[in-house]
Amino acid sequence: MIRMRTVLVVLLCSVSLFSAFTNAAESMVSVSPPRALAEFSLKDQYGHDFGIEQFKDRWSMVFVGFTSCPDVCPVTLANLEAVRAEMGFRMRPDRIPNIIFLAVDPDRDTDVLKDYLAFFHPQYIGITGSGSEIDKLIKGLDAFYRLDKSGPEDRNYNVIHNATVSIISPEATVVASIRPPFHPHKTGEYLIGIINKHMQLVD
Amino acid sequence: MCEIMRRINNNLGLLWSVLVWGVMVVMSVSAVAESEGPLVVHSAWVPQAPPNIGVMAGYMSVVNVSSDPIVIAGLSSSAYEEVQMHQSLVEDGISTMAEVKSVVVGPGARIEFSPGGLHLMLIAPVSTDSSADTVPMTLHLADGGWIHFTLDIVAKTARPEVDVSDAHDHSMHAHHGS
């Protein structure tokens, strides 16, 4: 009887440990081997060209969003900034990823992107462009979005999009993806591990 | 006689306690409540708007202090062309948002309109004046009643902290529109 109870306890512990591991694994996934991005041609919020070259020589976190998103997008930007701040305590500044907001609703985003991002943080980078060029990067990120328009006259439409944030290496490869909730400490720890491991392999 | 006086004194003490507590409760409710009646709205706020943005999200807490369910049928504001209730959801890694036509607040229940969850969508500001400190709002009840209150406009640096672990709570009793 005691033996059965012990087996049951061990089984229950194993199940809970496994589910904890699975949850962690689901929200933070490394891409191995890193996936190279294909060429694309977008503009940043200042009108400068932004292509695959602009991902090189620095780490990036790419978040798919749109400027008419008043609830989730500002929350995500604030949470990613909290992750960056946490990483700043324990990592070389040049390895802390930039936050890149991929604005997938160019009709409503292009004219306001600069002011929108400056309102949140002067260092945020926003990129957008034609639908076909946005789609090239979206495909490279293995991401998704859809403009949920009821018709051509609809101006208050929603945009359904990935909540996933892609982590891009200085070689312009996707090395990981992270999903909300973004806990500053846990997510920061994970990214520090991923980035340091990647840099050791590259060096 | 002494016994009678002592009892009166005790009763006066009790009466005094009730009065003091009553005044304190009324004061504390009026400190947080921006409305009277069975549904209390408090902690209502909206972030300061980024420039040229036509849609904002507002947040508040509503508490039903009555013993009957109350149905929120909608909201309106003189500062926006339209106000809707929306629910943000992240399911299977996809972020979506859906309009919620009505919200049922159960007896004694509190419902939070908070970042990443149920929230107010303030659509198309009627003025570009950015000097206002508050946004006037009217909450419409299904029984025909209404509540006037204001959303405080909160500067970006002074926003309440967002608890990401509580975001996307699916547990509120909301009726989704078709």
Coordinates of C-alpha atoms in Angstrom, one line a residue:
Chain A
M1 CA 0.0 0.0 0.0
I2 CA 2.8 2.4 1.0
R3 CA 4.7 1.4 -2.1
M4 CA 1.6 2.2 -4.3
R5 CA 1.3 5.6 -2.6
T6 CA 5.0 6.3 -3.2
V7 CA 4.6 5.4 -6.8
L8 CA 1.5 7.7 -7.1
V9 CA 3.3 10.6 -5.5
V10 CA 6.3 10.2 -7.8
L11 CA 3.9 10.0 -10.8
L12 CA 2.1 13.1 -9.7
C13 CA 5.4 15.0 -9.1
S14 CA 6.6 13.9 -12.5
V15 CA 3.4 15.1 -14.2
S16 CA 3.5 18.5 -12.6
L17 CA 7.2 18.8 -13.4
F18 CA 6.6 17.8 -17.0
S19 CA 3.7 20.3 -17.3
A20 CA 5.9 23.1 -15.8
F21 CA 8.6 22.3 -18.3
T22 CA 6.1 22.2 -21.2
N23 CA 4.6 25.6 -20.2
A24 CA 8.0 27.1 -20.1
A25 CA 8.9 25.5 -23.4
E26 CA 5.7 26.7 -25.1
S27 CA 6.2 30.3 -24.2
M28 CA 9.9 30.4 -25.1
V29 CA 11.1 28.3 -28.0
S30 CA 14.6 28.3 -29.5
V31 CA 15.0 27.8 -33.2
S32 CA 17.8 25.3 -33.9
P33 CA 19.5 25.6 -36.2
P34 CA 18.8 29.4 -36.5
R35 CA 16.6 30.2 -39.6
A36 CA 18.0 32.7 -42.1
L37 CA 15.7 35.6 -43.1
A38 CA 15.1 36.2 -46.8
E39 CA 15.6 39.7 -48.4
F40 CA 12.9 42.2 -47.8
S41 CA 12.5 46.0 -48.3
L42 CA 10.7 48.1 -45.8
K43 CA 11.2 51.7 -44.4
D44 CA 11.7 52.7 -40.8
Q45 CA 9.6 55.4 -39.1
Y46 CA 12.1 58.1 -40.4
G47 CA 11.7 57.0 -44.0
H48 CA 15.1 55.2 -44.1
D49 CA 15.5 51.9 -45.9
F50 CA 15.2 48.9 -43.6
G51 CA 16.2 45.5 -45.0
I52 CA 18.1 42.5 -43.9
E53 CA 21.3 44.5 -43.6
Q54 CA 19.7 46.6 -40.8
F55 CA 19.3 43.4 -38.6
K56 CA 23.1 42.8 -38.8
D57 CA 25.6 43.6 -36.1
R58 CA 22.9 43.8 -33.4
W59 CA 20.3 41.8 -31.6
S60 CA 16.6 42.5 -32.3
M61 CA 13.2 41.6 -30.9
V62 CA 10.5 41.9 -33.6
F63 CA 7.0 42.4 -32.5
V64 CA 4.1 42.3 -35.1
G65 CA 1.5 45.0 -34.4
F66 CA -0.4 48.0 -35.7
T67 CA -0.8 51.6 -34.5
S68 CA -4.6 51.4 -34.1
C69 CA -4.1 48.8 -31.4
P70 CA -4.7 50.7 -28.2
D71 CA -4.6 47.9 -25.7
V72 CA -2.3 44.9 -26.4
C73 CA 0.4 46.7 -28.4
P74 CA 1.2 49.4 -25.8
V75 CA 1.2 46.7 -23.1
T76 CA 3.5 44.4 -25.1
L77 CA 5.9 47.3 -25.8
A78 CA 5.9 48.2 -22.1
N79 CA 6.6 44.6 -21.2
L80 CA 9.4 44.2 -23.7
E81 CA 11.0 47.4 -22.3
A82 CA 10.8 45.8 -18.8
V83 CA 12.5 42.7 -20.2
R84 CA 15.3 44.9 -21.7
A85 CA 15.7 46.8 -18.4
E86 CA 16.1 43.5 -16.6
M87 CA 18.7 42.3 -19.1
G88 CA 20.5 45.6 -18.7
F89 CA 21.6 44.6 -15.1
R90 CA 23.5 41.5 -16.3
M91 CA 24.4 41.9 -19.9
R92 CA 26.7 44.0 -22.1
P93 CA 24.6 46.8 -23.6
D94 CA 25.6 45.9 -27.2
R95 CA 24.0 42.5 -26.7
I96 CA 20.6 43.8 -25.4
P97 CA 18.1 43.4 -28.3
N98 CA 16.5 46.5 -29.9
I99 CA 12.7 46.5 -30.0
I100 CA 11.4 46.5 -33.6
F101 CA 7.7 47.1 -34.1
L102 CA 6.7 45.6 -37.5
A103 CA 3.6 47.6 -38.4
V104 CA 1.4 45.4 -40.6
D105 CA -1.4 47.9 -41.4
P106 CA 0.5 50.4 -43.7
D107 CA -2.7 52.3 -44.7
R108 CA -3.2 53.5 -41.1
D109 CA 0.4 53.0 -39.8
T110 CA 2.7 54.8 -42.2
D111 CA 1.8 58.4 -41.4
V112 CA 1.6 58.0 -37.6
L113 CA 4.3 55.5 -36.9
K114 CA 7.1 58.0 -36.1
D115 CA 4.9 59.9 -33.5
Y116 CA 3.4 56.7 -32.2
L117 CA 6.7 55.1 -31.3
A118 CA 8.4 58.3 -30.1
F119 CA 5.5 58.6 -27.6
F120 CA 6.5 55.2 -26.0
H121 CA 10.3 55.3 -26.3
P122 CA 12.8 57.3 -28.4
Q123 CA 14.8 54.1 -29.2
Y124 CA 12.0 52.0 -30.6
I125 CA 12.3 51.2 -34.3
G126 CA 9.1 50.9 -36.4
I127 CA 9.1 49.4 -39.8
T128 CA 6.4 49.1 -42.5
G129 CA 6.0 49.2 -46.2
S130 CA 4.0 47.5 -48.9
G131 CA 1.9 44.5 -48.1
S132 CA 4.1 42.2 -50.3
E133 CA 7.3 43.3 -48.6
I134 CA 5.7 43.0 -45.1
D135 CA 4.6 39.5 -46.1
K136 CA 8.2 38.6 -47.0
L137 CA 9.4 39.4 -43.5
I138 CA 6.3 37.8 -41.9
K139 CA 7.1 34.6 -43.8
G140 CA 10.7 34.7 -42.6
L141 CA 9.6 35.1 -39.0
D142 CA 7.0 32.3 -39.4
A143 CA 4.5 34.9 -38.2
F144 CA 0.9 35.7 -39.1
Y145 CA -1.5 38.7 -39.5
R146 CA -4.8 39.4 -41.1
L147 CA -6.6 42.7 -41.6
D148 CA -10.1 42.0 -40.4
K149 CA -11.9 44.4 -42.7
S150 CA -15.7 44.1 -43.2
G151 CA -15.4 46.0 -46.5
P152 CA -13.3 48.6 -48.4
E153 CA -14.9 51.5 -46.5
D154 CA -14.3 50.0 -43.0
R155 CA -11.8 52.2 -41.2
N156 CA -12.2 50.8 -37.7
Y157 CA -11.2 47.3 -38.5
N158 CA -9.2 45.1 -36.1
V159 CA -5.9 43.3 -37.1
I160 CA -5.4 39.7 -35.9
H161 CA -1.8 39.0 -35.5
N162 CA 0.9 36.9 -33.8
A163 CA 1.5 37.7 -30.1
T164 CA 4.8 36.0 -30.6
V165 CA 8.0 38.1 -30.6
S166 CA 10.9 36.8 -32.7
I167 CA 14.5 37.1 -31.5
I168 CA 16.9 37.9 -34.4
S169 CA 20.6 37.4 -34.2
P170 CA 23.3 39.8 -35.6
E171 CA 23.6 37.4 -38.5
A172 CA 19.9 38.1 -39.4
T173 CA 18.7 34.7 -38.3
V174 CA 15.7 33.8 -36.2
V175 CA 17.1 32.1 -33.1
A176 CA 14.1 32.0 -30.8
S177 CA 10.5 33.1 -30.3
I178 CA 8.8 34.2 -27.1
R179 CA 5.1 34.4 -26.2
P180 CA 3.3 36.4 -23.6
P181 CA 3.1 36.7 -20.7
F182 CA 6.5 38.4 -20.8
H183 CA 7.8 38.3 -17.2
P184 CA 10.8 40.7 -17.0
H185 CA 13.0 38.3 -15.0
K186 CA 12.1 34.9 -16.5
T187 CA 12.0 36.2 -20.1
G188 CA 15.2 38.2 -19.5
E189 CA 17.0 35.2 -18.1
Y190 CA 16.0 33.1 -21.1
L191 CA 17.1 35.7 -23.6
I192 CA 20.5 36.2 -21.8
G193 CA 21.0 32.4 -22.0
I194 CA 20.1 32.2 -25.7
I195 CA 22.2 35.2 -26.7
N196 CA 25.3 34.2 -24.7
K197 CA 25.1 30.6 -26.0
H198 CA 24.7 31.9 -29.6
M199 CA 27.7 34.3 -29.2
Q200 CA 29.9 31.5 -27.9
L201 CA 29.1 29.4 -30.9
V202 CA 29.7 32.3 -33.3
D203 CA 32.9 33.5 -31.6
Chain B
M1 CA -30.4 53.5 38.5
C2 CA -26.7 53.1 38.1
E3 CA -27.4 50.0 36.0
I4 CA -29.8 52.0 33.8
M5 CA -27.3 54.7 33.3
R6 CA -24.6 52.2 32.4
R7 CA -26.9 50.6 29.8
I8 CA -27.7 53.9 28.3
N9 CA -24.0 54.8 28.2
N10 CA -23.2 51.4 26.6
N11 CA -26.0 51.9 24.0
L12 CA -24.7 55.5 23.3
G13 CA -21.3 54.0 22.8
L14 CA -22.7 51.5 20.3
L15 CA -24.7 54.2 18.6
W16 CA -21.6 56.4 18.4
S17 CA -19.5 53.5 17.0
V18 CA -22.2 52.8 14.4
L19 CA -22.3 56.5 13.5
V20 CA -18.5 56.8 13.2
W21 CA -18.2 53.6 11.1
G22 CA -21.2 54.7 9.0
V23 CA -19.5 58.1 8.2
M24 CA -16.2 56.4 7.5
V25 CA -17.8 53.9 5.1
V26 CA -19.7 56.7 3.3
M27 CA -16.5 58.7 3.1
S28 CA -14.4 55.8 1.8
V29 CA -17.0 54.9 -0.8
S30 CA -17.3 58.5 -1.9
A31 CA -13.5 58.7 -2.1
V32 CA -13.3 55.9 -4.7
A33 CA -16.7 55.9 -6.3
E34 CA -17.6 58.2 -9.1
S35 CA -21.2 57.1 -9.2
E36 CA -24.0 56.4 -6.8
G37 CA -26.5 53.6 -6.9
P38 CA -26.1 49.8 -7.2
L39 CA -23.2 49.9 -9.6
V40 CA -20.1 51.7 -8.5
V41 CA -17.5 52.8 -11.1
H42 CA -14.0 53.6 -9.8
S43 CA -10.3 53.8 -10.8
A44 CA -11.4 54.8 -14.3
W45 CA -8.5 56.0 -16.5
V46 CA -7.2 56.2 -20.0
P47 CA -3.5 56.6 -21.0
Q48 CA -2.5 59.9 -22.5
A49 CA -3.0 59.5 -26.3
P50 CA -0.1 59.3 -28.7
P51 CA -0.3 62.0 -31.4
N52 CA -2.7 61.4 -34.3
I53 CA -4.1 58.2 -32.9
G54 CA -7.8 57.7 -33.5
V55 CA -8.4 54.8 -31.1
M56 CA -7.6 54.6 -27.4
A57 CA -8.3 52.0 -24.7
G58 CA -9.9 53.0 -21.4
Y59 CA -9.9 51.1 -18.1
M60 CA -12.0 51.0 -14.9
S61 CA -13.4 48.8 -12.1
V62 CA -17.1 48.3 -11.7
V63 CA -18.6 46.9 -8.5
N64 CA -22.2 45.7 -8.1
V65 CA -23.1 46.6 -4.5
S66 CA -26.7 45.3 -4.9
S67 CA -28.1 41.8 -4.5
D68 CA -29.3 41.7 -8.2
P69 CA -27.4 41.2 -11.4
I70 CA -26.7 44.4 -13.4
V71 CA -26.2 44.5 -17.2
I72 CA -24.0 47.1 -18.7
A73 CA -25.5 47.7 -22.2
G74 CA -22.9 50.2 -23.5
L75 CA -21.1 53.5 -23.0
S76 CA -21.0 56.9 -24.7
S77 CA -18.9 60.0 -24.4
S78 CA -19.1 63.5 -25.7
A79 CA -15.4 63.4 -26.4
Y80 CA -15.5 60.4 -28.8
E81 CA -17.7 59.5 -31.7
E82 CA -18.2 56.0 -30.4
V83 CA -17.3 53.9 -27.3
Q84 CA -17.4 50.1 -27.3
M85 CA -16.5 47.4 -24.9
H86 CA -13.8 45.0 -26.2
Q87 CA -12.0 41.9 -25.1
S88 CA -8.4 41.3 -25.9
L89 CA -7.4 37.6 -26.1
V90 CA -4.3 35.7 -26.9
E91 CA -5.1 32.2 -27.9
D92 CA -2.6 29.7 -29.4
G93 CA -0.1 32.6 -29.8
I94 CA -2.6 34.7 -31.9
S95 CA -3.7 38.1 -30.6
T96 CA -7.3 39.0 -31.3
M97 CA -9.9 41.5 -30.1
A98 CA -13.6 41.1 -30.1
E99 CA -16.4 43.5 -29.3
V100 CA -18.5 42.7 -26.2
K101 CA -22.0 43.9 -26.6
S102 CA -23.0 43.7 -22.9
V103 CA -21.4 42.8 -19.6
V104 CA -23.3 41.2 -16.7
V105 CA -22.0 42.2 -13.2
G106 CA -23.3 39.6 -10.7
P107 CA -24.5 40.6 -7.2
G108 CA -21.6 41.7 -5.2
A109 CA -19.2 41.1 -8.1
R110 CA -16.4 43.3 -9.3
I111 CA -15.3 43.4 -13.0
E112 CA -12.0 44.9 -14.0
F113 CA -11.6 46.6 -17.3
S114 CA -7.8 46.3 -17.5
P115 CA -4.9 46.3 -20.0
G116 CA -4.7 43.1 -22.0
G117 CA -8.3 42.0 -21.1
L118 CA -11.7 43.6 -21.1
H119 CA -11.4 47.3 -22.0
L120 CA -13.2 50.3 -23.4
M121 CA -12.5 51.3 -27.0
L122 CA -12.7 55.0 -27.4
I123 CA -13.1 55.6 -31.2
A124 CA -12.5 58.8 -33.1
P125 CA -11.9 61.7 -30.8
V126 CA -14.2 64.7 -31.6
S127 CA -11.5 67.2 -30.7
T128 CA -7.7 67.4 -31.1
D129 CA -7.4 69.5 -27.9
S130 CA -4.9 67.7 -25.7
S131 CA -5.2 70.0 -22.6
A132 CA -8.1 68.0 -21.0
D133 CA -7.4 66.1 -17.8
T134 CA -10.4 63.9 -18.0
V135 CA -12.8 62.2 -20.4
P136 CA -16.5 62.4 -19.7
M137 CA -18.3 59.1 -19.9
T138 CA -21.8 57.7 -19.5
L139 CA -22.4 54.1 -18.8
H140 CA -25.8 52.8 -20.0
L141 CA -27.5 50.0 -18.1
A142 CA -29.9 47.5 -19.8
D143 CA -32.7 48.6 -17.4
G144 CA -32.6 52.1 -18.9
G145 CA -30.5 53.6 -16.1
W146 CA -27.2 55.4 -16.6
I147 CA -24.1 56.5 -14.7
H148 CA -22.0 59.6 -15.4
F149 CA -18.3 59.3 -14.6
T150 CA -15.0 60.5 -15.9
L151 CA -11.8 58.7 -17.0
D152 CA -8.6 60.3 -15.7
I153 CA -6.1 60.9 -18.5
V154 CA -2.9 59.4 -17.1
A155 CA 0.5 60.4 -18.4
K156 CA 2.6 57.6 -19.7
T157 CA 5.1 57.7 -16.8
A158 CA 2.3 57.6 -14.2
R159 CA 0.4 54.6 -15.5
P160 CA -0.7 51.9 -13.1
E161 CA 1.6 48.9 -13.3
V162 CA 0.5 46.2 -15.7
D163 CA 0.5 42.7 -14.1
V164 CA 1.2 40.5 -17.1
S165 CA 0.3 37.4 -15.2
D166 CA -3.3 38.5 -14.9
A167 CA -3.6 39.7 -18.4
H168 CA -6.0 37.9 -20.8
D169 CA -8.2 36.6 -18.0
H170 CA -11.1 34.8 -19.6
S171 CA -13.2 34.4 -16.5
M172 CA -15.4 37.4 -16.4
H173 CA -19.1 37.1 -17.1
A174 CA -19.4 38.9 -20.4
H175 CA -21.9 38.4 -23.2
H176 CA -20.2 38.6 -26.5
G177 CA -21.9 40.3 -29.4
S178 CA -22.7 38.2 -32.5

